[in-house]
Amino acid sequence: MSKSLIQTLRGEKSDHLAVWLMRQAGRYLPEYRVLRARAKSFLDFCLDPDLAVEATLQPIRRFDLDAAILFSDILVVPYGLGQKVWFEEGVGPLLQPIEDARELDRLETARLRLVLHPVYETLRRLREELPNDRTLIGFAGAPWTLASYMVEGGSSRDFAKAKLWAYGRPESFQKLVDVLTEAVALHLEAQVEAGAEVLQIFDSWAGALDHAALLRWSLAPIAAITERLKRSAPQVPVIVFPRGIGPGYQVFAERQVGDAISIDQGVDPVWARDMLQKHMVVQGNLDPRWLVVGGAAMRDAALRILETLGSGPLIFNLGHGVVPETPPEHVAELISTIRAWR
């Protein structure tokens, strides 16, 4: 098997369609649940190279996937900058919220690489252990999504605090975004040095912004990061995932922010074919719930995407991550369906 993911991202022909799944390492795998029980907390899990390497490799051993994505979390960046971050079972991530621009002085980019050394050690080990025909993906959260967590103190339904700061005091919010733009770039560059061959930037909450704010707080910082990576790591393609932005995907594609645009399940594949694929590679976009359903219905949903987008540059993936209640045998069935196509 050739490295079809990299070939696709570089605009080259591949011998088969590339496929990997967001959150392909996770609670739906029984072996993952056993491994997770060995860590005191989720953050400890992410920062333990022995455990993180094993978690990354588990889906590669089970399924015929083209790539392994580093087992980590987007919130290691705020943690690396000095913000208090912890995870509570049944609640999710929690952070000591930043409420004022004066608190930004506590965020130190100079300490990031030292604190996150275990993440880079995980990548170095993965580079040695991963089969040569599989691609190693590194990742980070985008500045807007990270800022949202940092200001809200966790996840949110409406991102009211973050949006009120961004909309009402844009000059000071820009300072936070600038710090995060630098931090995310540093984090991704360190991942490349450690062995990452492809990078993905997750802007999970981009869809919360209105269009003008999307351009300023999502697209602009991501574009700054990808432009920097073109200079510092020109051999490493970047996938951008500004989830939930609807027609905004077209702006990202037309401006060629990154090498590929990952789309959520709300995007019509026909629209993506007509509006996005002429500009760049498209990644996506099966609804993760089809993986829970499985069977003929799942296969039909996957084939609709393949028949629509498969004649252009495509990486098959989900519209978001694998959910915990997914039967592993359905994942195997999906991969077999993709391999058998054409």
Coordinates of C-alpha atoms in Angstrom, one line a residue:
M1 CA 0.0 0.0 0.0
S2 CA 1.4 3.4 -1.0
K3 CA 0.9 6.5 1.1
S4 CA -2.2 7.4 -0.7
L5 CA -3.2 10.1 1.8
I6 CA 0.0 12.1 1.1
Q7 CA -0.3 11.5 -2.6
T8 CA -3.9 12.8 -2.7
L9 CA -2.9 15.9 -0.7
R10 CA -0.1 16.6 -3.1
G11 CA -2.4 16.3 -6.1
E12 CA -0.9 13.0 -7.3
K13 CA -2.7 9.9 -8.4
S14 CA -3.0 7.1 -5.9
D15 CA -3.6 3.4 -6.3
H16 CA -6.6 3.6 -3.9
L17 CA -8.9 6.1 -2.2
A18 CA -7.4 7.3 1.1
V19 CA -9.5 6.8 4.3
W20 CA -9.0 7.5 8.0
L21 CA -11.5 8.5 10.6
M22 CA -11.6 11.4 13.1
R23 CA -11.5 10.0 16.7
Q24 CA -10.6 6.6 15.3
A25 CA -8.9 5.8 18.6
G26 CA -11.5 6.1 21.3
R27 CA -14.1 4.6 23.7
Y28 CA -15.8 2.5 21.0
L29 CA -12.8 0.2 21.1
P30 CA -12.8 -2.3 24.0
E31 CA -9.0 -2.3 24.0
Y32 CA -9.0 1.5 24.3
R33 CA -11.2 1.3 27.4
V34 CA -8.8 -1.1 29.1
L35 CA -5.9 1.2 28.3
R36 CA -7.7 4.3 29.5
A37 CA -8.3 2.7 32.9
R38 CA -4.5 2.7 33.4
A39 CA -4.3 6.6 33.5
K40 CA -5.3 8.7 36.4
S41 CA -6.9 11.4 34.2
F42 CA -7.5 12.0 30.6
L43 CA -4.8 14.7 30.5
D44 CA -2.3 12.2 32.1
F45 CA -3.4 9.7 29.4
C46 CA -2.5 12.3 26.6
L47 CA 0.8 13.1 28.2
D48 CA 2.0 9.6 28.8
P49 CA 3.9 8.5 25.6
D50 CA 3.6 4.8 26.4
L51 CA -0.2 5.0 26.6
A52 CA -0.6 7.6 23.8
V53 CA 1.4 5.5 21.4
E54 CA -0.6 2.4 22.1
A55 CA -3.9 4.3 21.8
T56 CA -2.8 5.7 18.4
L57 CA -1.9 2.3 17.1
Q58 CA -4.9 0.4 18.2
P59 CA -7.2 1.3 15.3
I60 CA -4.3 0.7 12.8
R61 CA -4.0 -2.9 14.1
R62 CA -7.8 -3.4 13.7
F63 CA -8.7 -1.7 10.5
D64 CA -7.3 -1.1 7.0
L65 CA -6.8 2.6 7.5
D66 CA -4.3 4.8 5.6
A67 CA -3.3 7.0 8.5
A68 CA -2.8 7.1 12.2
I69 CA -3.6 10.4 14.0
L70 CA -1.7 11.3 17.1
F71 CA -3.6 10.5 20.3
S72 CA -3.7 13.8 22.1
D73 CA -6.2 16.7 22.7
I74 CA -6.5 20.2 21.4
L75 CA -6.5 21.5 25.0
V76 CA -2.8 20.6 25.5
V77 CA -2.0 24.0 24.0
P78 CA -3.8 26.1 26.7
Y79 CA -2.2 23.7 29.3
G80 CA 1.2 24.2 27.7
L81 CA 0.7 28.0 27.9
G82 CA 0.1 27.8 31.6
Q83 CA -3.7 27.8 31.9
K84 CA -5.2 25.3 34.4
V85 CA -6.9 22.5 32.4
W86 CA -8.5 19.3 33.7
F87 CA -11.1 16.8 32.6
E88 CA -14.0 15.5 34.7
E89 CA -15.7 12.2 33.8
G90 CA -19.2 12.8 32.6
V91 CA -18.6 16.6 32.3
G92 CA -15.7 17.0 29.8
P93 CA -12.9 19.5 29.7
L94 CA -12.7 22.3 32.3
L95 CA -10.4 25.3 32.4
Q96 CA -9.8 28.2 34.7
P97 CA -11.5 30.9 32.6
I98 CA -9.7 33.9 31.3
E99 CA -11.9 36.9 31.9
D100 CA -9.8 39.9 31.1
A101 CA -7.0 40.8 28.7
R102 CA -4.7 41.5 31.7
E103 CA -4.7 37.8 32.4
L104 CA -3.0 37.1 29.1
D105 CA 0.4 38.0 30.6
R106 CA 0.2 34.6 32.4
L107 CA 0.3 32.7 29.1
E108 CA 3.8 31.9 28.1
T109 CA 4.6 30.5 24.6
A110 CA 8.3 30.1 25.7
R111 CA 7.3 27.2 28.0
L112 CA 5.1 25.4 25.4
R113 CA 7.6 23.0 23.9
L114 CA 9.1 22.0 27.2
V115 CA 5.7 21.3 28.8
L116 CA 4.5 19.4 25.7
H117 CA 7.6 17.4 25.3
P118 CA 5.7 14.1 26.0
V119 CA 3.5 14.8 23.0
Y120 CA 6.5 15.1 20.7
E121 CA 8.0 12.0 22.2
T122 CA 4.8 10.1 21.4
L123 CA 5.2 11.2 17.7
R124 CA 8.9 10.2 17.6
R125 CA 8.0 6.7 18.9
L126 CA 5.1 6.4 16.5
R127 CA 7.3 7.3 13.6
E128 CA 9.4 4.2 14.5
E129 CA 6.6 1.9 15.2
L130 CA 4.0 2.8 12.5
P131 CA 4.1 0.6 9.4
N132 CA 6.0 2.4 6.6
D133 CA 3.0 2.5 4.3
R134 CA 0.8 4.4 6.8
T135 CA 0.8 8.2 7.3
L136 CA 1.3 9.8 10.6
I137 CA -1.0 12.8 11.3
G138 CA -0.4 15.5 13.9
F139 CA -3.0 18.1 14.8
A140 CA -3.9 21.2 16.8
G141 CA -7.0 23.2 17.6
A142 CA -7.5 26.5 15.8
P143 CA -7.1 29.8 17.7
W144 CA -10.9 30.6 17.8
T145 CA -11.9 27.2 19.2
L146 CA -9.0 27.3 21.8
A147 CA -10.0 30.8 22.8
S148 CA -13.6 29.7 23.2
Y149 CA -12.6 27.0 25.7
M150 CA -10.2 29.3 27.5
V151 CA -12.7 32.1 27.9
E152 CA -15.8 30.0 28.6
G153 CA -14.0 27.6 31.0
G154 CA -15.1 24.6 29.0
S155 CA -17.5 23.7 26.3
S156 CA -20.6 25.9 25.7
R157 CA -23.9 25.9 23.9
D158 CA -23.8 29.5 22.7
F159 CA -20.2 30.7 23.4
A160 CA -21.7 33.9 24.8
K161 CA -18.7 34.9 26.8
A162 CA -16.2 34.4 24.0
K163 CA -18.4 36.1 21.4
L164 CA -19.1 39.1 23.7
W165 CA -15.4 39.6 24.2
A166 CA -14.6 39.1 20.5
Y167 CA -17.5 41.3 19.2
G168 CA -17.4 43.9 22.0
R169 CA -13.7 44.3 22.7
P170 CA -12.0 43.1 19.5
E171 CA -8.7 44.8 20.1
S172 CA -8.0 42.9 23.3
F173 CA -9.5 39.7 22.0
Q174 CA -7.0 40.0 19.1
K175 CA -4.2 39.8 21.6
L176 CA -5.5 36.4 22.8
V177 CA -5.9 35.2 19.2
D178 CA -2.3 36.4 18.4
V179 CA -0.9 34.5 21.3
L180 CA -2.8 31.3 20.2
T181 CA -1.8 31.7 16.6
E182 CA 1.9 31.7 17.7
A183 CA 1.4 28.8 20.1
V184 CA -0.5 26.7 17.6
A185 CA 2.2 27.3 14.9
L186 CA 4.9 26.4 17.4
H187 CA 3.1 23.2 18.4
L188 CA 2.5 22.1 14.9
E189 CA 6.1 22.8 13.9
A190 CA 7.3 20.8 16.8
Q191 CA 5.1 17.9 15.7
V192 CA 6.6 18.0 12.2
E193 CA 10.1 17.9 13.8
A194 CA 9.0 14.8 15.8
G195 CA 7.8 13.0 12.7
A196 CA 4.3 14.2 11.7
E197 CA 3.8 13.8 7.9
V198 CA 0.4 15.5 7.6
L199 CA -1.3 18.1 9.9
Q200 CA -4.9 18.8 10.6
I201 CA -6.2 22.0 12.2
F202 CA -9.6 21.6 14.0
D203 CA -11.8 24.7 14.3
S204 CA -14.6 22.8 16.0
W205 CA -16.6 25.9 17.0
A206 CA -16.1 28.0 13.8
G207 CA -19.9 27.6 13.1
A208 CA -20.7 29.7 16.1
L209 CA -19.5 32.9 14.4
D210 CA -21.3 35.2 12.0
H211 CA -19.7 35.6 8.6
A212 CA -17.6 38.7 9.3
A213 CA -16.4 37.2 12.6
L214 CA -15.6 33.9 10.8
L215 CA -13.3 35.7 8.5
R216 CA -11.5 37.6 11.3
W217 CA -11.4 35.0 14.1
S218 CA -11.3 31.7 12.2
L219 CA -10.0 32.1 8.6
A220 CA -7.4 34.8 9.2
P221 CA -5.5 33.1 12.0
I222 CA -5.7 29.7 10.3
A223 CA -4.4 31.3 7.1
A224 CA -1.5 32.8 9.1
I225 CA -0.6 29.4 10.5
T226 CA -0.8 27.6 7.2
E227 CA 1.3 30.2 5.5
R228 CA 3.9 29.9 8.2
L229 CA 3.9 26.2 7.8
K230 CA 4.4 26.5 4.0
R231 CA 7.7 28.3 4.8
S232 CA 8.8 26.2 7.8
A233 CA 7.6 22.7 6.7
P234 CA 6.7 22.9 2.9
Q235 CA 6.8 19.1 2.6
V236 CA 3.9 18.6 5.1
P237 CA 0.3 19.1 3.8
V238 CA -2.3 20.7 6.1
I239 CA -6.0 19.7 6.3
V240 CA -8.3 22.5 7.7
F241 CA -11.6 21.6 9.4
P242 CA -13.7 24.7 10.3
R243 CA -16.7 22.7 11.3
G244 CA -20.3 23.9 10.8
I245 CA -19.7 26.9 8.6
G246 CA -22.0 26.0 5.7
P247 CA -21.3 28.3 2.7
G248 CA -18.2 29.6 4.5
Y249 CA -16.4 26.4 3.3
Q250 CA -16.3 28.0 -0.1
V251 CA -14.4 31.0 1.1
F252 CA -11.7 28.8 2.7
A253 CA -11.5 26.7 -0.5
E254 CA -11.3 29.7 -2.8
R255 CA -8.6 31.3 -0.7
Q256 CA -6.9 27.9 -0.6
V257 CA -6.3 27.9 3.2
G258 CA -4.4 24.7 3.6
D259 CA -4.1 21.8 1.2
A260 CA -7.5 20.2 2.0
I261 CA -10.8 21.2 3.4
S262 CA -12.6 18.8 5.8
I263 CA -16.3 19.2 5.8
D264 CA -19.0 18.2 8.3
Q265 CA -22.0 16.0 7.6
G266 CA -24.3 19.0 7.0
V267 CA -22.6 19.8 3.7
D268 CA -24.3 18.4 0.5
P269 CA -21.7 16.4 -1.4
V270 CA -23.0 17.7 -4.7
W271 CA -22.4 21.3 -3.5
A272 CA -18.9 20.3 -2.2
R273 CA -18.1 18.7 -5.6
D274 CA -19.2 21.8 -7.5
M275 CA -17.9 24.5 -5.2
L276 CA -14.9 23.1 -3.3
Q277 CA -13.2 20.3 -5.2
K278 CA -12.1 22.6 -8.1
H279 CA -10.1 24.5 -5.6
M280 CA -8.7 21.8 -3.3
V281 CA -8.9 18.3 -1.9
V282 CA -12.1 17.6 0.1
Q283 CA -12.2 15.4 3.2
G284 CA -15.4 14.0 4.5
N285 CA -18.2 13.7 5.3
L286 CA -20.2 10.6 6.5
D287 CA -22.4 11.3 9.5
P288 CA -20.9 9.4 12.4
R289 CA -24.3 8.1 13.3
W290 CA -24.4 6.0 10.1
L291 CA -21.5 4.0 11.7
V292 CA -23.8 3.3 14.7
V293 CA -26.6 2.1 12.3
G294 CA -24.3 0.0 10.1
G295 CA -25.5 -2.5 7.5
A296 CA -27.0 -1.6 4.1
A297 CA -28.1 1.9 5.2
M298 CA -24.5 2.8 6.2
R299 CA -23.1 1.3 3.0
D300 CA -25.6 3.3 0.9
A301 CA -24.8 6.5 2.7
A302 CA -21.1 6.0 2.1
L303 CA -21.6 5.1 -1.5
R304 CA -23.6 8.3 -2.1
I305 CA -20.5 10.3 -1.0
L306 CA -18.1 8.1 -3.0
E307 CA -20.2 8.3 -6.2
T308 CA -20.5 12.1 -5.8
L309 CA -17.0 13.1 -4.7
G310 CA -14.9 10.1 -5.6
S311 CA -14.1 11.3 -9.2
G312 CA -12.3 14.3 -7.7
P313 CA -9.6 14.7 -5.1
L314 CA -11.2 13.1 -2.0
I315 CA -10.1 11.7 1.4
F316 CA -12.9 9.6 2.9
N317 CA -13.6 10.5 6.5
L318 CA -16.5 11.4 8.8
G319 CA -18.3 14.7 9.3
H320 CA -17.0 14.6 12.9
G321 CA -15.5 12.0 15.2
V322 CA -16.5 8.3 15.8
V323 CA -19.0 8.2 18.7
P324 CA -18.5 5.9 21.7
E325 CA -21.5 3.7 21.0
T326 CA -20.2 2.7 17.5
P327 CA -19.8 -1.1 17.1
P328 CA -16.2 -1.8 15.9
E329 CA -17.5 -4.3 13.3
H330 CA -19.4 -1.4 11.6
V331 CA -16.1 0.5 11.2
A332 CA -14.5 -2.6 9.6
E333 CA -17.6 -2.9 7.3
L334 CA -17.3 0.7 6.2
I335 CA -13.6 0.4 5.4
S336 CA -14.4 -2.8 3.3
T337 CA -17.0 -0.9 1.5
I338 CA -14.6 1.9 0.6
R339 CA -11.9 -0.5 -0.5
A340 CA -14.3 -2.4 -2.7
W341 CA -15.6 0.7 -4.4
R342 CA -14.5 0.9 -8.1

